[in-house]
Short mmCIF file of C-alpha atoms in Angstrom, two decimals:
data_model
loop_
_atom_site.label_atom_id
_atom_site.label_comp_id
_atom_site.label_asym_id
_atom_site.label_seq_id
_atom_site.Cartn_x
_atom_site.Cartn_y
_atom_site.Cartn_z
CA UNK A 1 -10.96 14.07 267.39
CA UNK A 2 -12.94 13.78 263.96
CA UNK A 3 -15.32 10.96 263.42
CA UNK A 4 -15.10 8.12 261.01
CA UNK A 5 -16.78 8.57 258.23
CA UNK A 6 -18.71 5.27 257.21
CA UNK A 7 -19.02 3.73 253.60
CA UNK A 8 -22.37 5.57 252.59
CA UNK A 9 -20.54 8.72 253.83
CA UNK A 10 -17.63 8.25 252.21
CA UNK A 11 -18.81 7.73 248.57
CA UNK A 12 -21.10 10.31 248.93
CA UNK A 13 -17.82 12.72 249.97
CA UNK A 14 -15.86 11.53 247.17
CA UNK A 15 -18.13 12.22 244.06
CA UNK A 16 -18.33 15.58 245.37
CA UNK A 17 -14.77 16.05 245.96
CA UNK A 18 -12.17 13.13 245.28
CA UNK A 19 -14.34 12.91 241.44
CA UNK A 20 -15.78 16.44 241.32
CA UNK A 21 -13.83 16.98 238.07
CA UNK A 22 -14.72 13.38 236.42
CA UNK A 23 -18.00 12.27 237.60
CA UNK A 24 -20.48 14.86 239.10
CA UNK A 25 -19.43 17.95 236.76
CA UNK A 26 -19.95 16.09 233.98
CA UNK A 27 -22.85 14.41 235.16
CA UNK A 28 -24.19 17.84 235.88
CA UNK A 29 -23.39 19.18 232.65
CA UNK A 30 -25.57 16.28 231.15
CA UNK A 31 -28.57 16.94 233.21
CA UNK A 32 -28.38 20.78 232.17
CA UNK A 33 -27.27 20.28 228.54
CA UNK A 34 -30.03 17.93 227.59
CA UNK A 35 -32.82 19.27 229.90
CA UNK A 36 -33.46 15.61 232.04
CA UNK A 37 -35.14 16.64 235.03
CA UNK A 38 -37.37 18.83 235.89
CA UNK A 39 -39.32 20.51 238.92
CA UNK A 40 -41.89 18.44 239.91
CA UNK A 41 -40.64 15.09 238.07
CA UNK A 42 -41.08 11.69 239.64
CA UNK A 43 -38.14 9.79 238.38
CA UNK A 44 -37.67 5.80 238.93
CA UNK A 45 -34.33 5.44 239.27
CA UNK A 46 -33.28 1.37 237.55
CA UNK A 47 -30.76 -0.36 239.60
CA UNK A 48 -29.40 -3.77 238.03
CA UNK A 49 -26.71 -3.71 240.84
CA UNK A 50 -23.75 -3.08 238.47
CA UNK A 51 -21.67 -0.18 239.05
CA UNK A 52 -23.20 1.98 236.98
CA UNK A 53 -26.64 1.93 238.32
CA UNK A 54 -25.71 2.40 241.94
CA UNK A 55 -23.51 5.34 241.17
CA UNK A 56 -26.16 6.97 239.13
CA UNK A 57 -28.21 6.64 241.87
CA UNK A 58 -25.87 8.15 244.64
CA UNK A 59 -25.51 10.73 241.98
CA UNK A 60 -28.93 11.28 242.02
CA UNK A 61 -29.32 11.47 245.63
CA UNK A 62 -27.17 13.95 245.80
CA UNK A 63 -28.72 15.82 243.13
CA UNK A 64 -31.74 16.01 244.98
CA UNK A 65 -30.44 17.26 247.81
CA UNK A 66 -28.82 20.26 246.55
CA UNK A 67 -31.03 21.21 244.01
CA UNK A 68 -33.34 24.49 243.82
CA UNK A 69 -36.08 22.54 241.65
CA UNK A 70 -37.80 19.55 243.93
CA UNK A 71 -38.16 16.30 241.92
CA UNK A 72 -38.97 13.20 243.70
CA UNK A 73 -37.15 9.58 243.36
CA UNK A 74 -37.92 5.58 243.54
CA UNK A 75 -34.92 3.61 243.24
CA UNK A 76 -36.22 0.23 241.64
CA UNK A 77 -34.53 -2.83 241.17
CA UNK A 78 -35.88 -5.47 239.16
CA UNK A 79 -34.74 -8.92 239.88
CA UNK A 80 -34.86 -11.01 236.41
CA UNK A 81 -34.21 -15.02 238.22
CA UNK A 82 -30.88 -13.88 239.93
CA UNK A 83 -28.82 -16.26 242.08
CA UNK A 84 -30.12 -16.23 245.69
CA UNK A 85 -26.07 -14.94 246.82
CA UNK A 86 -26.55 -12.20 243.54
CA UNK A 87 -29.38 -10.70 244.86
CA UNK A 88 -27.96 -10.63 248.31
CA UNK A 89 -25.21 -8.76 247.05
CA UNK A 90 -27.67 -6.15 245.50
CA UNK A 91 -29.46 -5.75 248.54
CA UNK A 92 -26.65 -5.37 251.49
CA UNK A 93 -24.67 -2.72 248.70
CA UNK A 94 -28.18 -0.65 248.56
CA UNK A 95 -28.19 -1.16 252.69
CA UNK A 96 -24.32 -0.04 252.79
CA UNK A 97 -24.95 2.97 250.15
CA UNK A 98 -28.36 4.03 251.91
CA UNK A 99 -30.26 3.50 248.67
CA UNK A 100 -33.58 2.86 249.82
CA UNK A 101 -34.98 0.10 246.75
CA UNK A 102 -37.91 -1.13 246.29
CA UNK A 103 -37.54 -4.72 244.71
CA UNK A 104 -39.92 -6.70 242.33
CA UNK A 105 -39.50 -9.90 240.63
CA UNK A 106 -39.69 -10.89 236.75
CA UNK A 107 -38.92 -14.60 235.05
CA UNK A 108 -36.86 -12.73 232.23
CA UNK A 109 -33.89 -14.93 232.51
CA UNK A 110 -36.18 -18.28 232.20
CA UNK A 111 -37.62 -16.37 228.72
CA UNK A 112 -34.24 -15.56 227.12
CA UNK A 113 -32.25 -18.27 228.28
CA UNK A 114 -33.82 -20.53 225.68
CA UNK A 115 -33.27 -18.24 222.79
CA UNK A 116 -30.66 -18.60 220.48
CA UNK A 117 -30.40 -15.34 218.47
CA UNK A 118 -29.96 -11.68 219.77
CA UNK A 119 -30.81 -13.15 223.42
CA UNK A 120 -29.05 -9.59 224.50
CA UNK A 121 -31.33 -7.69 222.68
CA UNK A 122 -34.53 -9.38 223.90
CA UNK A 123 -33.28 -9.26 227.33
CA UNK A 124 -33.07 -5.45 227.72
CA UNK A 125 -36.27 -5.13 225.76
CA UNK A 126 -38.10 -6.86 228.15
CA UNK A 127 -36.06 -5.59 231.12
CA UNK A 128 -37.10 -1.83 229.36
CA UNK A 129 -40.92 -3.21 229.58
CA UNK A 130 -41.09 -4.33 233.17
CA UNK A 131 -39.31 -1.38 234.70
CA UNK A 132 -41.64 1.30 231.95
CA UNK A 133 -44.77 -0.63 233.79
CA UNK A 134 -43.77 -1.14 237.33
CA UNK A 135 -42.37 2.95 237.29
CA UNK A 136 -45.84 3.87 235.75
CA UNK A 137 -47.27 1.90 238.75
CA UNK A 138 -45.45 3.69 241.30
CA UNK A 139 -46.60 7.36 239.62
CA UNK A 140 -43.27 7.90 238.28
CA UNK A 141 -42.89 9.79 234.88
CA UNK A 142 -39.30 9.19 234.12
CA UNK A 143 -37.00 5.94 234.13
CA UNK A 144 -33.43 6.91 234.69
CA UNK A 145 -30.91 3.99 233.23
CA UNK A 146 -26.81 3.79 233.70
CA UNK A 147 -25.48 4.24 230.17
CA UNK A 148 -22.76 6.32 230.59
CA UNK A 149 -20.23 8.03 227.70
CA UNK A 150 -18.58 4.83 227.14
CA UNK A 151 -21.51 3.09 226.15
CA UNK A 152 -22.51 5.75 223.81
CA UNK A 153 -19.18 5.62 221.97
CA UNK A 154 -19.41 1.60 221.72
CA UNK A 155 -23.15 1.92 220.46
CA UNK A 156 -22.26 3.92 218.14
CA UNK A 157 -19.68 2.00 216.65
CA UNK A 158 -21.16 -1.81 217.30
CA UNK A 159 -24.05 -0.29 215.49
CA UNK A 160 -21.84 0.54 211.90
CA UNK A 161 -19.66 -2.66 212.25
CA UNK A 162 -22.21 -4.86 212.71
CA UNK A 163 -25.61 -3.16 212.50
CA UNK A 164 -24.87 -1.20 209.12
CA UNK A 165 -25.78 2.12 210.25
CA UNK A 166 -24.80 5.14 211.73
CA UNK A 167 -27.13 5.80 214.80
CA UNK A 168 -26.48 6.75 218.15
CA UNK A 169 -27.41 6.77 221.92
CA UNK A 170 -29.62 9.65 222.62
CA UNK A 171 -29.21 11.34 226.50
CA UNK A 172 -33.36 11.17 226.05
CA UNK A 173 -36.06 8.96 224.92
CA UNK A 174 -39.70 9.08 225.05
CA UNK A 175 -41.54 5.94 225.25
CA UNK A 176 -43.67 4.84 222.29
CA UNK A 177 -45.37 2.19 224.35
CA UNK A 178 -46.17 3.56 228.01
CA UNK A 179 -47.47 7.46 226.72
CA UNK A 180 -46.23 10.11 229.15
CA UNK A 181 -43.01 8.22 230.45
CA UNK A 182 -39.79 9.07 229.44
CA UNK A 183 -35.99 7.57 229.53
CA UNK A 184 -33.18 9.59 230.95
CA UNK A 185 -29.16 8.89 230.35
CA UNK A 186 -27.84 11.23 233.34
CA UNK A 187 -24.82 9.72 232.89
CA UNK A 188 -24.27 10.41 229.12
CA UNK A 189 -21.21 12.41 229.97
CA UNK A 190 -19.37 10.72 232.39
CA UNK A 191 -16.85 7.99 231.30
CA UNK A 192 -16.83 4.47 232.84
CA UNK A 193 -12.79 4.94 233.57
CA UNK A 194 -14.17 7.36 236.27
CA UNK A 195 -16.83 5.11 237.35
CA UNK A 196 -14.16 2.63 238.09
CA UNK A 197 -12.16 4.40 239.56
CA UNK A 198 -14.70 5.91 242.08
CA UNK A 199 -15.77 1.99 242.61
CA UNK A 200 -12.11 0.99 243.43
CA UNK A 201 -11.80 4.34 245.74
CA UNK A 202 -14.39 3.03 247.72
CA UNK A 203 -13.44 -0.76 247.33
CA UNK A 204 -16.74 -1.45 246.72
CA UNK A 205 -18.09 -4.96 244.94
CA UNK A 206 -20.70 -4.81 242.34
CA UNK A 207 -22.93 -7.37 240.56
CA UNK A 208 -22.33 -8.30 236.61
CA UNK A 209 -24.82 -9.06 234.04
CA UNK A 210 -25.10 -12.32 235.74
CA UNK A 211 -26.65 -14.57 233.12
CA UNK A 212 -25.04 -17.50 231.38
CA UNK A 213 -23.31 -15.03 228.83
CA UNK A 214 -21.45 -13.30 231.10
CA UNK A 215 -20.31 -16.31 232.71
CA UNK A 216 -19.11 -17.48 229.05
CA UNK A 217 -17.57 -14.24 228.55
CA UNK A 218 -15.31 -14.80 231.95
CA UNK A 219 -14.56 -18.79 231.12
CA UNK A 220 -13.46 -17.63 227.21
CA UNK A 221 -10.66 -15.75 229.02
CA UNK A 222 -9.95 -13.06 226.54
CA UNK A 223 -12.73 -10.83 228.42
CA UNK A 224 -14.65 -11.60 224.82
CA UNK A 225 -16.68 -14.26 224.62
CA UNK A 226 -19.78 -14.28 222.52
CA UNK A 227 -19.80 -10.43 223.07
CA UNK A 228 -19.65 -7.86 220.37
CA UNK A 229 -19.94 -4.95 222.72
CA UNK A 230 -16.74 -6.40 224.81
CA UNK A 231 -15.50 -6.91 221.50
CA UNK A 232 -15.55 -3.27 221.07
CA UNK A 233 -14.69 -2.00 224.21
CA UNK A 234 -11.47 -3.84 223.57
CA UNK A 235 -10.83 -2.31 220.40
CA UNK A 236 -11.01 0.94 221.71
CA UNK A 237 -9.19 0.24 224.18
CA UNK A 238 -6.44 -0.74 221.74
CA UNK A 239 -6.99 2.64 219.40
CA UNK A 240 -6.88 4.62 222.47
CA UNK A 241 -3.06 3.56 222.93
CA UNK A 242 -2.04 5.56 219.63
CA UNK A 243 -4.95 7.85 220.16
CA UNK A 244 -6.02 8.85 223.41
CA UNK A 245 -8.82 11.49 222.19
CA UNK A 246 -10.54 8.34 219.56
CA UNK A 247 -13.57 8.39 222.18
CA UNK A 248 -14.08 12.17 222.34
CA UNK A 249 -13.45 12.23 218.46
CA UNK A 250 -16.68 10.18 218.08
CA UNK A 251 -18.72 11.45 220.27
CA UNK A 252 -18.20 15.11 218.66
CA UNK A 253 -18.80 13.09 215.55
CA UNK A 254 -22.31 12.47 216.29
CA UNK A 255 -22.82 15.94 217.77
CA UNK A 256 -21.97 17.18 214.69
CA UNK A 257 -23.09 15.36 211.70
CA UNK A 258 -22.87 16.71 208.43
CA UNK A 259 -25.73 15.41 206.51
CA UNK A 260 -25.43 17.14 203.75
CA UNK A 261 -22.25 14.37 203.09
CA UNK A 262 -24.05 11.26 203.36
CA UNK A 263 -25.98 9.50 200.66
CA UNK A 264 -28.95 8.96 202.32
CA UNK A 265 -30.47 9.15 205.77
CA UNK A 266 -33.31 7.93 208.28
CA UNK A 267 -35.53 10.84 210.18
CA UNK A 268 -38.49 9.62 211.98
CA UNK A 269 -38.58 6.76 210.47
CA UNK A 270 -38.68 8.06 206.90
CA UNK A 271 -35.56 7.31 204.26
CA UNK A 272 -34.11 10.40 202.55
CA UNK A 273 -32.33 9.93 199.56
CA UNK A 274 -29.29 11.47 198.02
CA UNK A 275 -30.62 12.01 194.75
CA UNK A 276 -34.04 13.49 196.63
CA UNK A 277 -31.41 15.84 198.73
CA UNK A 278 -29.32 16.73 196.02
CA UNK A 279 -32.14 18.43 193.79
CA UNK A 280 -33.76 20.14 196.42
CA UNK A 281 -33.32 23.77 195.65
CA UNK A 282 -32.40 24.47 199.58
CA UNK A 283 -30.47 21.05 200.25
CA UNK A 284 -26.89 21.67 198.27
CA UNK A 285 -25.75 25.12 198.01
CA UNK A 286 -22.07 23.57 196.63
CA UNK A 287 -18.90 21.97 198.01
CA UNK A 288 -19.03 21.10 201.31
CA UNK A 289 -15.83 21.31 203.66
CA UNK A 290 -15.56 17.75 204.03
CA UNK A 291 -14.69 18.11 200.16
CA UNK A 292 -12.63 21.14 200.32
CA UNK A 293 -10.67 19.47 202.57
CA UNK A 294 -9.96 15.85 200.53
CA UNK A 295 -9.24 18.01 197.80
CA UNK A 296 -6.50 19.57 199.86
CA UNK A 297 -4.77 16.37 200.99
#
């Protein structure tokens, strides 16, 4: 007679084979493709409770077992002024999961709750401070966040609706601020569909955002709210009905940009111009395909 297998055991089992094909190949691929860890790394792996985080982390876990090249990992968890019952819910998931965190406090929330414009923004820059200082403290040389392939895609395209420009997620980052730590995005392949899936497979709760936007988000009851980003997640999730490859579109979009199309462009911080481009002997060589092809329609 087979044993039961028990929660922790049972997610674990299912990434490797119930989601092989959705989450940890592509999470693999990711890892590989953009070069993220390395032997000897000391990565600090951020858990804000949501479903993302902990499954990076499991995937991580894993990772680390089966791996060739030794890397070592701190699973941190910062709490920002959650809800005594929100925190719980962190904790006895991490207990249930056997994700050993180490938690540390912050007044975040009290700081952004008073601010009126981009209070989202200054949130995640601060949250990006704390857990670049605390991971330093702990001898850690990485930061590994959640993002996943559906947060690239809506990045991407909150950014040219209502950011004006055309800029992108990167699976990498290295911080200007804290010298010798660097961001990770081991996730940058996988697609939240699978994450929720693998969630619902293991009927397993997680935390939200939990801050008073959120909670206006879930009263507006059209899953909106103040919220560009859930503004855009719902708009692709309305293109996706007539056009079920929209996401994978993009994101070969931005893996293949033709610059030589646009009329200007940013790199490292400098503004290139398309009269600058255009009359540089090594820039235009003639019609580009892009143009070959309007021609032809």
């Amino acid at each position: 007679m087979s044993r039961e297998l028990t929660p922790q055991e049972t997610a674990e089992r299912s990434l490797i084979k119930t989601y092989r094909k959705s989450i940890w190949n592509p999470f693999i691929a990711a890892v590989k493709r953009y070069e993220l860890i390395e032997p000897g790394d000391r990565i600090a792996v951020c858990i804000s409770g949501g479903k993302d985080s902990v499954i990076l982390a499991k995937l991580m876990q894993e990772l680390q077992r089966h791996t060739s090249q030794p890397f070592e990992l701190v699973f941190m968890v910062m709490d920002p002024g959650y809800k005594p019952e929100n925190r719980k819910l962190i904790e006895d998931n991490a207990a249930l999961l056997g994700i050993p965190i180490t938690i540390f406090d912050s007044d975040i929330f009290d700081v952004t709750v008073s601010v009126e414009k981009n209070p989202c923004y200054l949130c995640a820059r601060m949250r990006r401070g704390f857990l670049y200082a605390k991971a330093q403290e702990l001898g850690c040389n990485k930061i590994a966040l959640g993002h996943h392939f559906s947060d690239v895609i809506e990045t991407t395209v909150m950014g040219l609706f209502y950011g004006g420009q055309l800029q992108a997620m990167p699976p990498k980052l290295r911080s200007k601020n804290f010298p010798g730590m660097e961001l990770i995005r081991p996730l940058y392949c996988v697609h939240e569909d699978a994450i929720i899936a693998w969630k619902n497979y293991n009927h397993l709760q997680f935390l939200q955002c939990a801050c008073r936007f959120t909670e206006e988000r879930e009263a507006a009851g059209d899953g909106v709210g103040r919220s560009k980003r859930q503004e855009i997640k719902m708009l692709l999730r309305e293109l996706k009905k007539t056009n079920p490859n929209i996401e994978k579109s993009i994101f070969q979009g931005i893996n293949g940009l033709q610059l030589d199309t646009f009329p200007g462009f940013k790199h490292r911080g400098v503004f290139h111009s398309f009269p600058e481009l255009y009359n540089h002997p090594d820039w235009f060589a003639g019609e580009t395909k892009s143009e070959e092809i309007s021609e032809g329609l």
